[in-house]
PDB file of C-alpha atoms in Angstrom:
ATOM      1  CA  MET A 272      27.814  -4.073  -6.111  1.00 55.00           C
ATOM      2  CA  THR A 273      28.456  -2.305  -2.809  1.00 66.00           C
ATOM      3  CA  ALA A 274      27.057  -3.358   0.556  1.00 61.00           C
ATOM      4  CA  GLY A 275      24.595  -0.453   0.379  1.00 67.00           C
ATOM      5  CA  GLU A 276      23.319  -1.645  -2.987  1.00 73.00           C
ATOM      6  CA  ASP A 277      23.037  -5.224  -1.689  1.00 91.00           C
ATOM      7  CA  ILE A 278      20.851  -4.221   1.255  1.00 92.00           C
ATOM      8  CA  ALA A 279      18.739  -1.962  -0.965  1.00 93.00           C
ATOM      9  CA  ILE A 280      18.063  -4.867  -3.326  1.00 94.00           C
ATOM     10  CA  ARG A 281      17.319  -7.150  -0.387  1.00 94.00           C
ATOM     11  CA  ARG A 282      14.810  -4.645   0.984  1.00 96.00           C
ATOM     12  CA  LYS A 283      13.148  -4.297  -2.405  1.00 96.00           C
ATOM     13  CA  LYS A 284      12.853  -8.075  -2.800  1.00 96.00           C
ATOM     14  CA  LEU A 285      11.354  -8.408   0.692  1.00 96.00           C
ATOM     15  CA  ARG A 286       8.772  -5.717  -0.026  1.00 97.00           C
ATOM     16  CA  TYR A 287       7.804  -7.519  -3.223  1.00 97.00           C
ATOM     17  CA  ARG A 288       7.567 -10.896  -1.447  1.00 97.00           C
ATOM     18  CA  ALA A 289       5.484  -9.338   1.337  1.00 97.00           C
ATOM     19  CA  TRP A 290       2.884  -8.188  -1.208  1.00 97.00           C
ATOM     20  CA  HIS A 291       2.907 -11.420  -3.251  1.00 97.00           C
ATOM     21  CA  ARG A 292       2.473 -14.146  -0.647  1.00 93.00           C
ATOM     22  CA  GLY A 293      -0.282 -16.174  -2.214  1.00 88.00           C
ATOM     23  CA  THR A 294      -3.075 -15.179   0.128  1.00 94.00           C
ATOM     24  CA  ARG A 295      -4.518 -11.703   0.065  1.00 96.00           C
ATOM     25  CA  GLU A 296      -4.977 -11.628   3.835  1.00 95.00           C
ATOM     26  CA  MET A 297      -1.262 -12.048   4.477  1.00 96.00           C
ATOM     27  CA  ASP A 298      -0.428  -9.608   1.667  1.00 96.00           C
ATOM     28  CA  LEU A 299      -2.455  -7.013   3.587  1.00 96.00           C
ATOM     29  CA  VAL A 300      -0.624  -7.747   6.838  1.00 97.00           C
ATOM     30  CA  LEU A 301       2.954  -8.092   5.617  1.00 98.00           C
ATOM     31  CA  GLY A 302       2.898  -5.745   2.607  1.00 97.00           C
ATOM     32  CA  PRO A 303       2.180  -2.520   4.496  1.00 97.00           C
ATOM     33  CA  TYR A 304       4.555  -3.580   7.284  1.00 98.00           C
ATOM     34  CA  ALA A 305       7.376  -4.126   4.795  1.00 98.00           C
ATOM     35  CA  ASP A 306       6.615  -0.869   2.968  1.00 97.00           C
ATOM     36  CA  THR A 307       6.772   1.087   6.209  1.00 97.00           C
ATOM     37  CA  HIS A 308       9.698  -0.571   7.977  1.00 97.00           C
ATOM     38  CA  THR A 309      12.202  -2.220   5.617  1.00 97.00           C
ATOM     39  CA  ASP A 310      14.037   0.983   4.703  1.00 96.00           C
ATOM     40  CA  SER A 311      15.029   1.489   8.342  1.00 96.00           C
ATOM     41  CA  MET A 312      15.848  -2.176   9.058  1.00 96.00           C
ATOM     42  CA  ASP A 313      19.386  -3.456   9.396  1.00 94.00           C
ATOM     43  CA  ASP A 314      20.523  -6.926   8.316  1.00 93.00           C
ATOM     44  CA  SER A 315      19.490  -8.644  11.557  1.00 95.00           C
ATOM     45  CA  GLN A 316      16.022  -7.101  11.428  1.00 96.00           C
ATOM     46  CA  LEU A 317      15.683  -8.113   7.780  1.00 96.00           C
ATOM     47  CA  ASP A 318      16.683 -11.648   8.839  1.00 96.00           C
ATOM     48  CA  ARG A 319      13.800 -11.636  11.344  1.00 97.00           C
ATOM     49  CA  LEU A 320      11.355 -10.514   8.651  1.00 97.00           C
ATOM     50  CA  GLU A 321      12.637 -13.138   6.214  1.00 96.00           C
ATOM     51  CA  ALA A 322      12.294 -15.854   8.855  1.00 97.00           C
ATOM     52  CA  LEU A 323       8.700 -14.865   9.545  1.00 97.00           C
ATOM     53  CA  MET A 324       7.933 -14.674   5.833  1.00 96.00           C
ATOM     54  CA  SER A 325       9.342 -18.172   5.341  1.00 96.00           C
ATOM     55  CA  GLU A 326       6.361 -19.533   7.282  1.00 97.00           C
ATOM     56  CA  GLU A 327       3.369 -20.839   5.331  1.00 96.00           C
ATOM     57  CA  ASP A 328       0.387 -18.495   5.050  1.00 95.00           C
ATOM     58  CA  PRO A 329      -2.345 -20.660   6.660  1.00 96.00           C
ATOM     59  CA  PRO A 330      -0.606 -21.094  10.037  1.00 97.00           C
ATOM     60  CA  LEU A 331       0.796 -17.556   9.909  1.00 97.00           C
ATOM     61  CA  LEU A 332      -2.710 -16.185   9.453  1.00 96.00           C
ATOM     62  CA  THR A 333      -3.985 -18.162  12.454  1.00 97.00           C
ATOM     63  CA  TRP A 334      -1.175 -16.680  14.575  1.00 97.00           C
ATOM     64  CA  VAL A 335      -1.911 -13.144  13.379  1.00 95.00           C
ATOM     65  CA  MET A 336      -5.598 -13.614  14.139  1.00 94.00           C
ATOM     66  CA  GLY A 337      -4.824 -15.046  17.580  1.00 95.00           C
ATOM     67  CA  GLN A 338      -6.522 -18.350  16.805  1.00 97.00           C
ATOM     68  CA  GLU A 339      -3.425 -20.416  17.554  1.00 97.00           C
ATOM     69  CA  THR A 340      -0.176 -19.949  19.435  1.00 96.00           C
ATOM     70  CA  PRO A 341       2.911 -19.952  17.202  1.00 97.00           C
ATOM     71  CA  PRO A 342       5.399 -22.798  17.705  1.00 97.00           C
ATOM     72  CA  ASP A 343       8.593 -22.200  19.672  1.00 97.00           C
ATOM     73  CA  HIS A 344      10.789 -21.656  16.605  1.00 97.00           C
ATOM     74  CA  VAL A 345       8.817 -18.513  15.654  1.00 97.00           C
ATOM     75  CA  ASP A 346      10.161 -15.131  16.814  1.00 97.00           C
ATOM     76  CA  LYS A 347       7.108 -14.211  18.889  1.00 97.00           C
ATOM     77  CA  ALA A 348       8.381 -10.730  19.753  1.00 98.00           C
ATOM     78  CA  PHE A 349       8.771  -9.860  16.088  1.00 98.00           C
ATOM     79  CA  LEU A 350       5.424 -11.430  15.222  1.00 98.00           C
ATOM     80  CA  ALA A 351       3.817  -9.293  17.958  1.00 98.00           C
ATOM     81  CA  GLU A 352       5.387  -6.204  16.368  1.00 97.00           C
ATOM     82  CA  VAL A 353       3.938  -7.104  12.967  1.00 97.00           C
ATOM     83  CA  ILE A 354       0.522  -7.786  14.505  1.00 97.00           C
ATOM     84  CA  ALA A 355       0.558  -4.489  16.431  1.00 96.00           C
ATOM     85  CA  ASP A 356       1.474  -2.621  13.248  1.00 96.00           C
ATOM     86  CA  HIS A 357      -1.396  -4.270  11.389  1.00 95.00           C
ATOM     87  CA  GLN A 358      -3.900  -3.578  14.175  1.00 94.00           C
ATOM     88  CA  ALA A 359      -2.851   0.076  14.329  1.00 95.00           C
ATOM     89  CA  ARG A 360      -3.251   0.320  10.565  1.00 91.00           C
ATOM     90  CA  VAL A 361      -6.761  -1.143  10.536  1.00 90.00           C
ATOM     91  CA  GLY A 362      -7.781   0.653  13.720  1.00 85.00           C
ATOM     92  CA  LYS A 363      -8.365  -2.351  15.977  1.00 61.00           C
TER      93      LYS A 363
END
Protein backbone atom coordinates (compact mmCIF):
# COMPACT_ATOMS: atom_id res chain seq x y z
CA MET A 1 0.00 0.00 0.00
CA THR A 2 1.23 3.51 -0.76
CA ALA A 3 1.11 6.45 1.63
CA GLY A 4 -1.80 7.89 -0.37
CA GLU A 5 -3.76 4.66 0.03
CA ASP A 6 -2.96 4.56 3.76
CA ILE A 7 -4.34 8.05 4.38
CA ALA A 8 -7.39 7.32 2.23
CA ILE A 9 -8.17 4.25 4.33
CA ARG A 10 -7.57 6.21 7.52
CA ARG A 11 -9.99 8.90 6.38
CA LYS A 12 -12.61 6.31 5.47
CA LYS A 13 -12.29 4.61 8.87
CA LEU A 14 -12.61 7.95 10.67
CA ARG A 15 -15.75 8.84 8.73
CA TYR A 16 -17.25 5.48 9.65
CA ARG A 17 -16.31 5.87 13.33
CA ALA A 18 -17.74 9.41 13.37
CA TRP A 19 -21.14 8.07 12.26
CA HIS A 20 -21.11 5.01 14.56
CA ARG A 21 -20.23 6.44 17.96
CA GLY A 22 -22.89 4.84 20.09
CA THR A 23 -25.01 7.91 20.70
CA ARG A 24 -27.04 9.45 17.93
CA GLU A 25 -26.37 12.98 19.16
CA MET A 26 -22.63 12.63 18.70
CA ASP A 27 -23.13 10.83 15.38
CA LEU A 28 -24.96 13.96 14.18
CA VAL A 29 -22.15 16.24 15.34
CA LEU A 30 -19.09 14.27 14.27
CA GLY A 31 -20.47 12.43 11.22
CA PRO A 32 -21.20 15.49 9.08
CA TYR A 33 -17.96 17.12 10.24
CA ALA A 34 -15.94 14.08 9.17
CA ASP A 35 -17.81 13.81 5.86
CA THR A 36 -17.08 17.43 5.05
CA HIS A 37 -13.51 17.81 6.28
CA THR A 38 -11.54 14.54 6.34
CA ASP A 39 -10.70 14.52 2.63
CA SER A 40 -8.79 17.80 3.03
CA MET A 41 -7.12 16.91 6.35
CA ASP A 42 -3.47 16.00 6.62
CA ASP A 43 -2.06 13.49 9.12
CA SER A 44 -1.75 16.00 11.97
CA GLN A 45 -5.33 17.18 11.51
CA LEU A 46 -6.53 13.57 11.39
CA ASP A 47 -4.61 13.00 14.65
CA ARG A 48 -6.58 15.87 16.22
CA LEU A 49 -9.87 14.36 15.05
CA GLU A 50 -8.89 10.91 16.32
CA ALA A 51 -7.92 12.36 19.70
CA LEU A 52 -11.27 14.10 20.03
CA MET A 53 -13.11 10.97 18.92
CA SER A 54 -11.28 8.93 21.55
CA GLU A 55 -13.24 10.79 24.22
CA GLU A 56 -16.37 9.16 25.65
CA ASP A 57 -19.69 10.40 24.27
CA PRO A 58 -21.37 11.62 27.50
CA PRO A 59 -18.66 14.15 28.45
CA LEU A 60 -18.06 15.06 24.81
CA LEU A 61 -21.74 15.89 24.41
CA THR A 62 -21.68 18.13 27.49
CA TRP A 63 -18.70 20.02 26.01
CA VAL A 64 -20.41 20.41 22.64
CA MET A 65 -23.56 21.69 24.34
CA GLY A 66 -21.55 24.10 26.49
CA GLN A 67 -22.74 22.52 29.72
CA GLU A 68 -19.23 21.78 30.96
CA THR A 69 -15.72 22.98 30.21
CA PRO A 70 -13.48 20.32 28.65
CA PRO A 71 -10.46 19.20 30.69
CA ASP A 72 -7.01 20.54 29.86
CA HIS A 73 -5.95 17.51 27.80
CA VAL A 74 -8.68 18.24 25.21
CA ASP A 75 -7.72 20.27 22.12
CA LYS A 76 -10.14 23.12 22.78
CA ALA A 77 -9.36 24.94 19.53
CA PHE A 78 -10.23 21.87 17.50
CA LEU A 79 -13.33 21.19 19.59
CA ALA A 80 -14.43 24.80 18.95
CA GLU A 81 -14.02 24.19 15.21
CA VAL A 82 -16.20 21.08 15.38
CA ILE A 83 -18.82 22.92 17.44
CA ALA A 84 -18.85 25.89 15.03
CA ASP A 85 -19.28 23.51 12.09
CA HIS A 86 -22.20 21.81 13.82
CA GLN A 87 -23.86 25.11 14.76
CA ALA A 88 -23.52 26.40 11.19
CA ARG A 89 -25.05 23.17 9.91
CA VAL A 90 -28.07 23.32 12.22
CA GLY A 91 -28.43 27.08 11.86
CA LYS A 92 -27.75 28.13 15.46
